[in-house]
Amino acid sequence: MSHAHIAHPDAPAHDELVPSRYALKVGDIDVMVISDGVMPIPTVTLATNATKSDLTSWLGDMFLPPEVCDWPLNVAVVRSGGRTILIDSGLGTEFPGFPRAGQLAMRLEAAGIDPASVTDVALTHLHMDHIGGLLVEGLRGRLRRDLRVHLASAEADFWDAPDFSRTVMPAPVPDVLRRTASRFLDVYRGQLQPFETEYELAPGVMIHRTGGHTPGHSIIRLESGGDRLTFAGDAIFQPGFDKPEWYNGFDHDPELTARVRISLLNELAARGEQLVATHLPFPSVCHVAVDGNAFRFVPAVWDY
């Protein structure tokens, strides 16, 4: 593994003591994982079908607080075949309750990535913490007019009349999700490139619909020169390795999401493929190992 040369050489210096970007290569594909920050979330949403004692025990084993924990937000910038692809866009800045999230615009600048260079956006789904960055006025105005936004048709259709009956979210969240998705579709509908099952965005870059977490939830799979990496979006959360059968409160179809997660983790382990996911600890680059009836998160060694 070696560094990807995805940033501009005269990138502005930002004095951040904690790294917020990590570059790697997947064969000939350049990848940069960028932290959009973190947002607090009630821990009960991490495992809605677990007993309180089981969840408390798991949180303790992971040295996580019992009531509210920080949820990382990771996005990625991918370059392949002359195209620059932004995978998801973080939370944005219009949610005052989450002041440590919504860092994408600043961190793109810190990485020397001009928003006008982005040719494509690949969206895993339309939850607010994946699309909010594209609604930030200062960033939105710098994007290309011919920007292509790739999204599963089932996802756009779902948000016309979303069903939250099987989710377990804090009370105000469903309405905020609905409003944000509706606004996003109003703004970007003319730039959508909908697909049914899968679509090749650039050489070695495929977006593939899994469903489950939302009806159109998708993952992005990179393959070049024998190397592979999957950006799994919200198919995998932090408990998903130890407790792959646990449901997340934001899952719109919890049973299907668990089946998708277990199938994907088994596949990644069998292929030795790297994994990045939205809510795993930054930069989240890891491998997956089978551990009995569960899995192990094996973090990649940082390549400086």
PDB file of C-alpha atoms in Angstrom:
ATOM      1  CA  MET A   1       0.000   0.000   0.000  1.00  0.00           C
ATOM      2  CA  SER A   2       1.333   3.450  -0.834  1.00  0.00           C
ATOM      3  CA  HIS A   3       0.173   7.029  -0.595  1.00  0.00           C
ATOM      4  CA  ALA A   4      -2.247   8.321  -3.208  1.00  0.00           C
ATOM      5  CA  HIS A   5      -1.346  11.624  -4.824  1.00  0.00           C
ATOM      6  CA  ILE A   6      -4.847  13.011  -4.766  1.00  0.00           C
ATOM      7  CA  ALA A   7      -4.212  16.417  -3.221  1.00  0.00           C
ATOM      8  CA  HIS A   8      -2.965  19.523  -5.011  1.00  0.00           C
ATOM      9  CA  PRO A   9       0.735  20.217  -4.308  1.00  0.00           C
ATOM     10  CA  ASP A  10       0.089  23.796  -3.149  1.00  0.00           C
ATOM     11  CA  ALA A  11      -2.688  22.799  -0.743  1.00  0.00           C
ATOM     12  CA  PRO A  12      -3.212  25.352   2.048  1.00  0.00           C
ATOM     13  CA  ALA A  13      -1.859  24.414   5.451  1.00  0.00           C
ATOM     14  CA  HIS A  14      -4.398  23.842   8.243  1.00  0.00           C
ATOM     15  CA  ASP A  15      -3.096  23.371  11.765  1.00  0.00           C
ATOM     16  CA  GLU A  16      -5.074  20.307  12.850  1.00  0.00           C
ATOM     17  CA  LEU A  17      -3.487  18.258  15.609  1.00  0.00           C
ATOM     18  CA  VAL A  18      -5.729  15.284  14.783  1.00  0.00           C
ATOM     19  CA  PRO A  19      -5.397  13.920  11.231  1.00  0.00           C
ATOM     20  CA  SER A  20      -8.568  14.290   9.181  1.00  0.00           C
ATOM     21  CA  ARG A  21      -7.587  12.638   5.905  1.00  0.00           C
ATOM     22  CA  TYR A  22      -5.840   9.459   4.874  1.00  0.00           C
ATOM     23  CA  ALA A  23      -4.675   8.605   1.349  1.00  0.00           C
ATOM     24  CA  LEU A  24      -4.104   5.185  -0.150  1.00  0.00           C
ATOM     25  CA  LYS A  25      -4.081   3.462  -3.511  1.00  0.00           C
ATOM     26  CA  VAL A  26      -6.169   0.563  -4.759  1.00  0.00           C
ATOM     27  CA  GLY A  27      -4.119  -0.543  -7.738  1.00  0.00           C
ATOM     28  CA  ASP A  28      -4.190   2.491 -10.040  1.00  0.00           C
ATOM     29  CA  ILE A  29      -7.124   4.106  -8.211  1.00  0.00           C
ATOM     30  CA  ASP A  30      -6.366   6.992  -5.844  1.00  0.00           C
ATOM     31  CA  VAL A  31      -8.455   7.106  -2.669  1.00  0.00           C
ATOM     32  CA  MET A  32      -8.606   9.673   0.107  1.00  0.00           C
ATOM     33  CA  VAL A  33     -10.750   9.017   3.173  1.00  0.00           C
ATOM     34  CA  ILE A  34     -11.827  12.304   4.776  1.00  0.00           C
ATOM     35  CA  SER A  35     -13.370  12.772   8.210  1.00  0.00           C
ATOM     36  CA  ASP A  36     -16.481  14.946   8.256  1.00  0.00           C
ATOM     37  CA  GLY A  37     -16.199  14.953  12.054  1.00  0.00           C
ATOM     38  CA  VAL A  38     -18.246  13.150  14.670  1.00  0.00           C
ATOM     39  CA  MET A  39     -21.805  13.419  15.945  1.00  0.00           C
ATOM     40  CA  PRO A  40     -23.248  12.246  19.273  1.00  0.00           C
ATOM     41  CA  ILE A  41     -25.769   9.442  19.165  1.00  0.00           C
ATOM     42  CA  PRO A  42     -27.694   7.597  21.909  1.00  0.00           C
ATOM     43  CA  THR A  43     -26.049   4.224  22.371  1.00  0.00           C
ATOM     44  CA  VAL A  44     -29.423   2.435  22.443  1.00  0.00           C
ATOM     45  CA  THR A  45     -29.704   3.012  18.680  1.00  0.00           C
ATOM     46  CA  LEU A  46     -26.648   0.794  18.133  1.00  0.00           C
ATOM     47  CA  ALA A  47     -28.522  -2.384  19.079  1.00  0.00           C
ATOM     48  CA  THR A  48     -32.286  -2.135  19.207  1.00  0.00           C
ATOM     49  CA  ASN A  49     -32.786  -5.908  19.435  1.00  0.00           C
ATOM     50  CA  ALA A  50     -30.158  -6.499  22.137  1.00  0.00           C
ATOM     51  CA  THR A  51     -30.889  -6.709  25.838  1.00  0.00           C
ATOM     52  CA  LYS A  52     -29.783  -3.742  27.903  1.00  0.00           C
ATOM     53  CA  SER A  53     -27.269  -5.898  29.769  1.00  0.00           C
ATOM     54  CA  ASP A  54     -25.747  -7.238  26.533  1.00  0.00           C
ATOM     55  CA  LEU A  55     -25.409  -3.752  25.087  1.00  0.00           C
ATOM     56  CA  THR A  56     -23.975  -2.391  28.331  1.00  0.00           C
ATOM     57  CA  SER A  57     -21.460  -5.230  28.406  1.00  0.00           C
ATOM     58  CA  TRP A  58     -20.401  -4.631  24.791  1.00  0.00           C
ATOM     59  CA  LEU A  59     -20.036  -0.881  25.359  1.00  0.00           C
ATOM     60  CA  GLY A  60     -17.892  -1.555  28.403  1.00  0.00           C
ATOM     61  CA  ASP A  61     -15.696  -3.992  26.484  1.00  0.00           C
ATOM     62  CA  MET A  62     -15.189  -1.328  23.804  1.00  0.00           C
ATOM     63  CA  PHE A  63     -14.471   1.426  26.386  1.00  0.00           C
ATOM     64  CA  LEU A  64     -17.446   3.397  25.084  1.00  0.00           C
ATOM     65  CA  PRO A  65     -19.716   5.533  27.300  1.00  0.00           C
ATOM     66  CA  PRO A  66     -23.017   3.935  28.331  1.00  0.00           C
ATOM     67  CA  GLU A  67     -25.526   6.576  27.211  1.00  0.00           C
ATOM     68  CA  VAL A  68     -24.192   8.680  24.322  1.00  0.00           C
ATOM     69  CA  CYS A  69     -21.206   7.964  22.095  1.00  0.00           C
ATOM     70  CA  ASP A  70     -19.538   9.738  19.194  1.00  0.00           C
ATOM     71  CA  TRP A  71     -20.409   8.461  15.750  1.00  0.00           C
ATOM     72  CA  PRO A  72     -17.624   9.014  13.196  1.00  0.00           C
ATOM     73  CA  LEU A  73     -18.540  10.365   9.760  1.00  0.00           C
ATOM     74  CA  ASN A  74     -16.267   9.295   6.904  1.00  0.00           C
ATOM     75  CA  VAL A  75     -16.496  10.260   3.238  1.00  0.00           C
ATOM     76  CA  ALA A  76     -14.073   9.486   0.415  1.00  0.00           C
ATOM     77  CA  VAL A  77     -12.697  11.037  -2.745  1.00  0.00           C
ATOM     78  CA  VAL A  78     -11.751   8.591  -5.513  1.00  0.00           C
ATOM     79  CA  ARG A  79      -9.869   9.282  -8.739  1.00  0.00           C
ATOM     80  CA  SER A  80      -9.966   6.828 -11.620  1.00  0.00           C
ATOM     81  CA  GLY A  81      -9.946   7.165 -15.404  1.00  0.00           C
ATOM     82  CA  GLY A  82      -9.946  10.954 -15.365  1.00  0.00           C
ATOM     83  CA  ARG A  83     -12.962  11.169 -13.052  1.00  0.00           C
ATOM     84  CA  THR A  84     -13.009  12.488  -9.481  1.00  0.00           C
ATOM     85  CA  ILE A  85     -15.757  10.908  -7.405  1.00  0.00           C
ATOM     86  CA  LEU A  86     -16.993  12.091  -4.025  1.00  0.00           C
ATOM     87  CA  ILE A  87     -18.530   9.244  -2.024  1.00  0.00           C
ATOM     88  CA  ASP A  88     -21.166  10.734   0.292  1.00  0.00           C
ATOM     89  CA  SER A  89     -20.819  14.244   1.715  1.00  0.00           C
ATOM     90  CA  GLY A  90     -21.269  14.155   5.472  1.00  0.00           C
ATOM     91  CA  LEU A  91     -23.750  16.077   7.580  1.00  0.00           C
ATOM     92  CA  GLY A  92     -23.464  19.649   6.403  1.00  0.00           C
ATOM     93  CA  THR A  93     -23.723  22.697   8.618  1.00  0.00           C
ATOM     94  CA  GLU A  94     -27.416  23.355   9.169  1.00  0.00           C
ATOM     95  CA  PHE A  95     -27.785  21.117  12.236  1.00  0.00           C
ATOM     96  CA  PRO A  96     -26.697  23.195  15.256  1.00  0.00           C
ATOM     97  CA  GLY A  97     -26.914  20.233  17.615  1.00  0.00           C
ATOM     98  CA  PHE A  98     -23.879  18.643  15.942  1.00  0.00           C
ATOM     99  CA  PRO A  99     -21.130  21.301  16.001  1.00  0.00           C
ATOM    100  CA  ARG A 100     -18.268  18.826  15.516  1.00  0.00           C
ATOM    101  CA  ALA A 101     -19.686  17.425  12.276  1.00  0.00           C
ATOM    102  CA  GLY A 102     -20.086  19.052   8.872  1.00  0.00           C
ATOM    103  CA  GLN A 103     -16.359  19.566   8.302  1.00  0.00           C
ATOM    104  CA  LEU A 104     -16.237  18.437   4.648  1.00  0.00           C
ATOM    105  CA  ALA A 105     -15.842  21.823   2.946  1.00  0.00           C
ATOM    106  CA  MET A 106     -12.972  22.880   5.201  1.00  0.00           C
ATOM    107  CA  ARG A 107     -11.256  19.513   4.952  1.00  0.00           C
ATOM    108  CA  LEU A 108     -11.527  19.345   1.163  1.00  0.00           C
ATOM    109  CA  GLU A 109      -9.745  22.685   1.129  1.00  0.00           C
ATOM    110  CA  ALA A 110      -7.130  21.416   3.588  1.00  0.00           C
ATOM    111  CA  ALA A 111      -6.534  18.439   1.299  1.00  0.00           C
ATOM    112  CA  GLY A 112      -6.151  20.698  -1.733  1.00  0.00           C
ATOM    113  CA  ILE A 113      -9.232  19.271  -3.443  1.00  0.00           C
ATOM    114  CA  ASP A 114     -11.151  21.869  -5.454  1.00  0.00           C
ATOM    115  CA  PRO A 115     -14.893  21.079  -5.386  1.00  0.00           C
ATOM    116  CA  ALA A 116     -14.999  22.135  -9.043  1.00  0.00           C
ATOM    117  CA  SER A 117     -12.762  19.148  -9.848  1.00  0.00           C
ATOM    118  CA  VAL A 118     -15.399  16.673  -8.634  1.00  0.00           C
ATOM    119  CA  THR A 119     -17.082  15.127 -11.675  1.00  0.00           C
ATOM    120  CA  ASP A 120     -19.321  12.629  -9.898  1.00  0.00           C
ATOM    121  CA  VAL A 121     -20.964  12.006  -6.540  1.00  0.00           C
ATOM    122  CA  ALA A 122     -21.819   8.458  -5.456  1.00  0.00           C
ATOM    123  CA  LEU A 123     -24.399   8.348  -2.671  1.00  0.00           C
ATOM    124  CA  THR A 124     -24.854   5.323  -0.461  1.00  0.00           C
ATOM    125  CA  HIS A 125     -28.291   6.637   0.589  1.00  0.00           C
ATOM    126  CA  LEU A 126     -30.194   9.810   1.437  1.00  0.00           C
ATOM    127  CA  HIS A 127     -29.905  10.007   5.224  1.00  0.00           C
ATOM    128  CA  MET A 128     -28.928  13.536   6.266  1.00  0.00           C
ATOM    129  CA  ASP A 129     -25.423  12.591   7.460  1.00  0.00           C
ATOM    130  CA  HIS A 130     -24.601  11.407   3.922  1.00  0.00           C
ATOM    131  CA  ILE A 131     -26.064  14.232   1.831  1.00  0.00           C
ATOM    132  CA  GLY A 132     -25.967  17.334   4.035  1.00  0.00           C
ATOM    133  CA  GLY A 133     -22.545  18.440   2.810  1.00  0.00           C
ATOM    134  CA  LEU A 134     -23.868  18.888  -0.719  1.00  0.00           C
ATOM    135  CA  LEU A 135     -26.459  21.340   0.610  1.00  0.00           C
ATOM    136  CA  VAL A 136     -23.898  23.661   2.227  1.00  0.00           C
ATOM    137  CA  GLU A 137     -24.255  26.881   0.275  1.00  0.00           C
ATOM    138  CA  GLY A 138     -20.570  27.730   0.051  1.00  0.00           C
ATOM    139  CA  LEU A 139     -19.695  24.254  -1.178  1.00  0.00           C
ATOM    140  CA  ARG A 140     -22.706  23.750  -3.432  1.00  0.00           C
ATOM    141  CA  GLY A 141     -21.916  26.922  -5.356  1.00  0.00           C
ATOM    142  CA  ARG A 142     -18.442  25.651  -6.208  1.00  0.00           C
ATOM    143  CA  LEU A 143     -19.581  22.369  -7.749  1.00  0.00           C
ATOM    144  CA  ARG A 144     -19.718  21.833 -11.505  1.00  0.00           C
ATOM    145  CA  ARG A 145     -22.966  22.415 -13.299  1.00  0.00           C
ATOM    146  CA  ASP A 146     -22.540  19.084 -15.085  1.00  0.00           C
ATOM    147  CA  LEU A 147     -21.940  17.173 -11.822  1.00  0.00           C
ATOM    148  CA  ARG A 148     -23.415  13.671 -12.002  1.00  0.00           C
ATOM    149  CA  VAL A 149     -25.060  12.320  -8.841  1.00  0.00           C
ATOM    150  CA  HIS A 150     -25.340   8.523  -8.783  1.00  0.00           C
ATOM    151  CA  LEU A 151     -28.132   7.091  -6.652  1.00  0.00           C
ATOM    152  CA  ALA A 152     -30.191   3.902  -6.725  1.00  0.00           C
ATOM    153  CA  SER A 153     -33.634   4.466  -8.247  1.00  0.00           C
ATOM    154  CA  ALA A 154     -35.183   2.670  -5.269  1.00  0.00           C
ATOM    155  CA  GLU A 155     -33.669   5.250  -2.923  1.00  0.00           C
ATOM    156  CA  ALA A 156     -35.108   8.258  -4.722  1.00  0.00           C
ATOM    157  CA  ASP A 157     -38.481   6.535  -4.949  1.00  0.00           C
ATOM    158  CA  PHE A 158     -38.498   5.668  -1.233  1.00  0.00           C
ATOM    159  CA  TRP A 159     -38.071   9.258  -0.076  1.00  0.00           C
ATOM    160  CA  ASP A 160     -41.157  10.395  -1.962  1.00  0.00           C
ATOM    161  CA  ALA A 161     -43.138   8.713   0.844  1.00  0.00           C
ATOM    162  CA  PRO A 162     -40.696   7.228   3.399  1.00  0.00           C
ATOM    163  CA  ASP A 163     -41.794   4.524   5.838  1.00  0.00           C
ATOM    164  CA  PHE A 164     -40.164   4.741   9.288  1.00  0.00           C
ATOM    165  CA  SER A 165     -42.348   2.089  10.918  1.00  0.00           C
ATOM    166  CA  ARG A 166     -39.472  -0.335  11.554  1.00  0.00           C
ATOM    167  CA  THR A 167     -36.866   2.190  12.668  1.00  0.00           C
ATOM    168  CA  VAL A 168     -36.088   3.172  16.272  1.00  0.00           C
ATOM    169  CA  MET A 169     -34.833   6.750  16.170  1.00  0.00           C
ATOM    170  CA  PRO A 170     -34.918   9.716  18.575  1.00  0.00           C
ATOM    171  CA  ALA A 171     -38.240  11.540  18.151  1.00  0.00           C
ATOM    172  CA  PRO A 172     -37.218  14.513  15.978  1.00  0.00           C
ATOM    173  CA  VAL A 173     -34.995  12.558  13.597  1.00  0.00           C
ATOM    174  CA  PRO A 174     -37.513  11.063  11.122  1.00  0.00           C
ATOM    175  CA  ASP A 175     -38.971  14.477  10.274  1.00  0.00           C
ATOM    176  CA  VAL A 176     -35.480  15.939   9.818  1.00  0.00           C
ATOM    177  CA  LEU A 177     -34.472  13.027   7.596  1.00  0.00           C
ATOM    178  CA  ARG A 178     -37.604  13.465   5.509  1.00  0.00           C
ATOM    179  CA  ARG A 179     -37.132  17.206   5.077  1.00  0.00           C
ATOM    180  CA  THR A 180     -33.442  16.927   4.222  1.00  0.00           C
ATOM    181  CA  ALA A 181     -33.961  14.179   1.643  1.00  0.00           C
ATOM    182  CA  SER A 182     -36.838  16.096   0.057  1.00  0.00           C
ATOM    183  CA  ARG A 183     -34.752  19.246  -0.183  1.00  0.00           C
ATOM    184  CA  PHE A 184     -31.824  17.319  -1.631  1.00  0.00           C
ATOM    185  CA  LEU A 185     -33.990  15.781  -4.334  1.00  0.00           C
ATOM    186  CA  ASP A 186     -35.464  19.172  -5.179  1.00  0.00           C
ATOM    187  CA  VAL A 187     -31.972  20.643  -5.605  1.00  0.00           C
ATOM    188  CA  TYR A 188     -30.257  17.775  -7.415  1.00  0.00           C
ATOM    189  CA  ARG A 189     -33.007  15.865  -9.218  1.00  0.00           C
ATOM    190  CA  GLY A 190     -31.905  17.197 -12.601  1.00  0.00           C
ATOM    191  CA  GLN A 191     -28.395  15.849 -12.013  1.00  0.00           C
ATOM    192  CA  LEU A 192     -29.356  12.384 -10.786  1.00  0.00           C
ATOM    193  CA  GLN A 193     -28.001   9.365 -12.626  1.00  0.00           C
ATOM    194  CA  PRO A 194     -30.304   6.657 -11.217  1.00  0.00           C
ATOM    195  CA  PHE A 195     -29.432   2.979 -11.536  1.00  0.00           C
ATOM    196  CA  GLU A 196     -31.306  -0.217 -10.709  1.00  0.00           C
ATOM    197  CA  THR A 197     -28.790  -2.777  -9.413  1.00  0.00           C
ATOM    198  CA  GLU A 198     -25.255  -1.628 -10.193  1.00  0.00           C
ATOM    199  CA  TYR A 199     -23.417   0.885 -12.331  1.00  0.00           C
ATOM    200  CA  GLU A 200     -19.785   1.508 -13.310  1.00  0.00           C
ATOM    201  CA  LEU A 201     -18.900   5.124 -12.524  1.00  0.00           C
ATOM    202  CA  ALA A 202     -15.281   4.954 -13.703  1.00  0.00           C
ATOM    203  CA  PRO A 203     -12.748   2.219 -14.477  1.00  0.00           C
ATOM    204  CA  GLY A 204     -12.800  -0.172 -11.532  1.00  0.00           C
ATOM    205  CA  VAL A 205     -15.419   1.840  -9.606  1.00  0.00           C
ATOM    206  CA  MET A 206     -18.819   0.145  -9.231  1.00  0.00           C
ATOM    207  CA  ILE A 207     -21.811   1.280  -7.202  1.00  0.00           C
ATOM    208  CA  HIS A 208     -24.014  -1.632  -6.167  1.00  0.00           C
ATOM    209  CA  ARG A 209     -27.407  -1.547  -4.438  1.00  0.00           C
ATOM    210  CA  THR A 210     -27.733  -3.737  -1.337  1.00  0.00           C
ATOM    211  CA  GLY A 211     -30.996  -2.458   0.165  1.00  0.00           C
ATOM    212  CA  GLY A 212     -31.682  -3.090   3.834  1.00  0.00           C
ATOM    213  CA  HIS A 213     -30.569  -0.009   5.709  1.00  0.00           C
ATOM    214  CA  THR A 214     -32.726   1.912   3.245  1.00  0.00           C
ATOM    215  CA  PRO A 215     -34.399   0.422   0.159  1.00  0.00           C
ATOM    216  CA  GLY A 216     -31.772   1.912  -2.137  1.00  0.00           C
ATOM    217  CA  HIS A 217     -28.767   1.691   0.174  1.00  0.00           C
ATOM    218  CA  SER A 218     -25.661   1.069  -1.930  1.00  0.00           C
ATOM    219  CA  ILE A 219     -21.989   0.256  -1.535  1.00  0.00           C
ATOM    220  CA  ILE A 220     -19.102   1.351  -3.742  1.00  0.00           C
ATOM    221  CA  ARG A 221     -16.579  -1.293  -4.768  1.00  0.00           C
ATOM    222  CA  LEU A 222     -13.120  -0.477  -6.106  1.00  0.00           C
ATOM    223  CA  GLU A 223     -10.914  -2.961  -7.943  1.00  0.00           C
ATOM    224  CA  SER A 224      -7.628  -2.393  -9.767  1.00  0.00           C
ATOM    225  CA  GLY A 225      -4.435  -4.372 -10.249  1.00  0.00           C
ATOM    226  CA  GLY A 226      -5.617  -7.179  -8.008  1.00  0.00           C
ATOM    227  CA  ASP A 227      -6.397  -4.793  -5.119  1.00  0.00           C
ATOM    228  CA  ARG A 228      -9.946  -4.343  -3.814  1.00  0.00           C
ATOM    229  CA  LEU A 229     -11.679  -1.988  -1.407  1.00  0.00           C
ATOM    230  CA  THR A 230     -15.361  -1.587  -0.516  1.00  0.00           C
ATOM    231  CA  PHE A 231     -16.931   1.588   0.881  1.00  0.00           C
ATOM    232  CA  ALA A 232     -19.814   0.000   2.765  1.00  0.00           C
ATOM    233  CA  GLY A 233     -21.794   3.073   3.826  1.00  0.00           C
ATOM    234  CA  ASP A 234     -24.166   2.069   6.630  1.00  0.00           C
ATOM    235  CA  ALA A 235     -24.196  -1.660   5.908  1.00  0.00           C
ATOM    236  CA  ILE A 236     -21.672  -2.066   8.746  1.00  0.00           C
ATOM    237  CA  PHE A 237     -21.594  -0.216  12.070  1.00  0.00           C
ATOM    238  CA  GLN A 238     -19.054  -0.659  14.859  1.00  0.00           C
ATOM    239  CA  PRO A 239     -20.962  -3.435  16.686  1.00  0.00           C
ATOM    240  CA  GLY A 240     -21.420  -5.293  13.394  1.00  0.00           C
ATOM    241  CA  PHE A 241     -18.191  -7.258  13.733  1.00  0.00           C
ATOM    242  CA  ASP A 242     -18.773  -8.692  17.223  1.00  0.00           C
ATOM    243  CA  LYS A 243     -22.569  -8.708  16.974  1.00  0.00           C
ATOM    244  CA  PRO A 244     -23.493  -8.864  13.282  1.00  0.00           C
ATOM    245  CA  GLU A 245     -27.077  -9.830  14.132  1.00  0.00           C
ATOM    246  CA  TRP A 246     -27.759  -6.628  16.083  1.00  0.00           C
ATOM    247  CA  TYR A 247     -30.113  -4.105  14.485  1.00  0.00           C
ATOM    248  CA  ASN A 248     -29.355  -0.417  14.207  1.00  0.00           C
ATOM    249  CA  GLY A 249     -32.165   2.003  14.984  1.00  0.00           C
ATOM    250  CA  PHE A 250     -31.738   3.699  11.606  1.00  0.00           C
ATOM    251  CA  ASP A 251     -32.254   0.456   9.654  1.00  0.00           C
ATOM    252  CA  HIS A 252     -35.476   0.634   7.644  1.00  0.00           C
ATOM    253  CA  ASP A 253     -35.459  -3.165   7.145  1.00  0.00           C
ATOM    254  CA  PRO A 254     -33.455  -4.559  10.086  1.00  0.00           C
ATOM    255  CA  GLU A 255     -33.646  -8.243   9.131  1.00  0.00           C
ATOM    256  CA  LEU A 256     -32.469  -7.614   5.567  1.00  0.00           C
ATOM    257  CA  THR A 257     -29.730  -5.283   6.798  1.00  0.00           C
ATOM    258  CA  ALA A 258     -28.367  -8.013   9.085  1.00  0.00           C
ATOM    259  CA  ARG A 259     -28.341 -10.506   6.194  1.00  0.00           C
ATOM    260  CA  VAL A 260     -26.591  -7.968   3.939  1.00  0.00           C
ATOM    261  CA  ARG A 261     -24.019  -7.234   6.646  1.00  0.00           C
ATOM    262  CA  ILE A 262     -23.199 -10.881   7.368  1.00  0.00           C
ATOM    263  CA  SER A 263     -22.955 -11.736   3.673  1.00  0.00           C
ATOM    264  CA  LEU A 264     -20.715  -8.742   2.977  1.00  0.00           C
ATOM    265  CA  LEU A 265     -18.423  -9.410   5.945  1.00  0.00           C
ATOM    266  CA  ASN A 266     -18.042 -13.058   4.929  1.00  0.00           C
ATOM    267  CA  GLU A 267     -17.209 -11.996   1.371  1.00  0.00           C
ATOM    268  CA  LEU A 268     -14.680  -9.388   2.478  1.00  0.00           C
ATOM    269  CA  ALA A 269     -12.994 -11.898   4.780  1.00  0.00           C
ATOM    270  CA  ALA A 270     -12.832 -14.570   2.078  1.00  0.00           C
ATOM    271  CA  ARG A 271     -11.382 -12.173  -0.501  1.00  0.00           C
ATOM    272  CA  GLY A 272      -8.998 -10.367   1.833  1.00  0.00           C
ATOM    273  CA  GLU A 273     -10.587  -7.145   0.652  1.00  0.00           C
ATOM    274  CA  GLN A 274     -10.163  -3.822   2.417  1.00  0.00           C
ATOM    275  CA  LEU A 275     -13.160  -2.125   3.992  1.00  0.00           C
ATOM    276  CA  VAL A 276     -14.083   1.486   4.675  1.00  0.00           C
ATOM    277  CA  ALA A 277     -17.436   2.418   6.213  1.00  0.00           C
ATOM    278  CA  THR A 278     -19.096   5.682   7.140  1.00  0.00           C
ATOM    279  CA  HIS A 279     -19.366   5.193  10.895  1.00  0.00           C
ATOM    280  CA  LEU A 280     -16.269   3.151  11.738  1.00  0.00           C
ATOM    281  CA  PRO A 281     -13.486   4.973  13.598  1.00  0.00           C
ATOM    282  CA  PHE A 282     -11.507   7.178  11.203  1.00  0.00           C
ATOM    283  CA  PRO A 283      -9.950   6.361   8.801  1.00  0.00           C
ATOM    284  CA  SER A 284     -11.771   3.017   9.104  1.00  0.00           C
ATOM    285  CA  VAL A 285      -9.500   1.283   6.569  1.00  0.00           C
ATOM    286  CA  CYS A 286      -9.409  -2.325   7.708  1.00  0.00           C
ATOM    287  CA  HIS A 287      -9.612  -5.977   6.828  1.00  0.00           C
ATOM    288  CA  VAL A 288     -12.197  -8.426   8.112  1.00  0.00           C
ATOM    289  CA  ALA A 289     -11.425 -11.754   9.759  1.00  0.00           C
ATOM    290  CA  VAL A 290     -13.898 -14.495  10.623  1.00  0.00           C
ATOM    291  CA  ASP A 291     -14.030 -15.183  14.366  1.00  0.00           C
ATOM    292  CA  GLY A 292     -16.333 -18.149  15.055  1.00  0.00           C
ATOM    293  CA  ASN A 293     -19.872 -16.925  14.419  1.00  0.00           C
ATOM    294  CA  ALA A 294     -18.722 -13.309  14.362  1.00  0.00           C
ATOM    295  CA  PHE A 295     -15.943 -11.226  12.827  1.00  0.00           C
ATOM    296  CA  ARG A 296     -12.883  -9.201  13.781  1.00  0.00           C
ATOM    297  CA  PHE A 297     -12.074  -5.637  12.728  1.00  0.00           C
ATOM    298  CA  VAL A 298      -8.378  -5.691  11.710  1.00  0.00           C
ATOM    299  CA  PRO A 299      -7.202  -2.089  11.226  1.00  0.00           C
ATOM    300  CA  ALA A 300      -4.761  -1.366   8.441  1.00  0.00           C
ATOM    301  CA  VAL A 301      -1.303  -0.188   9.412  1.00  0.00           C
ATOM    302  CA  TRP A 302      -1.072   3.503   8.511  1.00  0.00           C
ATOM    303  CA  ASP A 303       1.330   4.098   5.616  1.00  0.00           C
ATOM    304  CA  TYR A 304       3.094   7.423   6.234  1.00  0.00           C
TER     305      TYR A 304
END
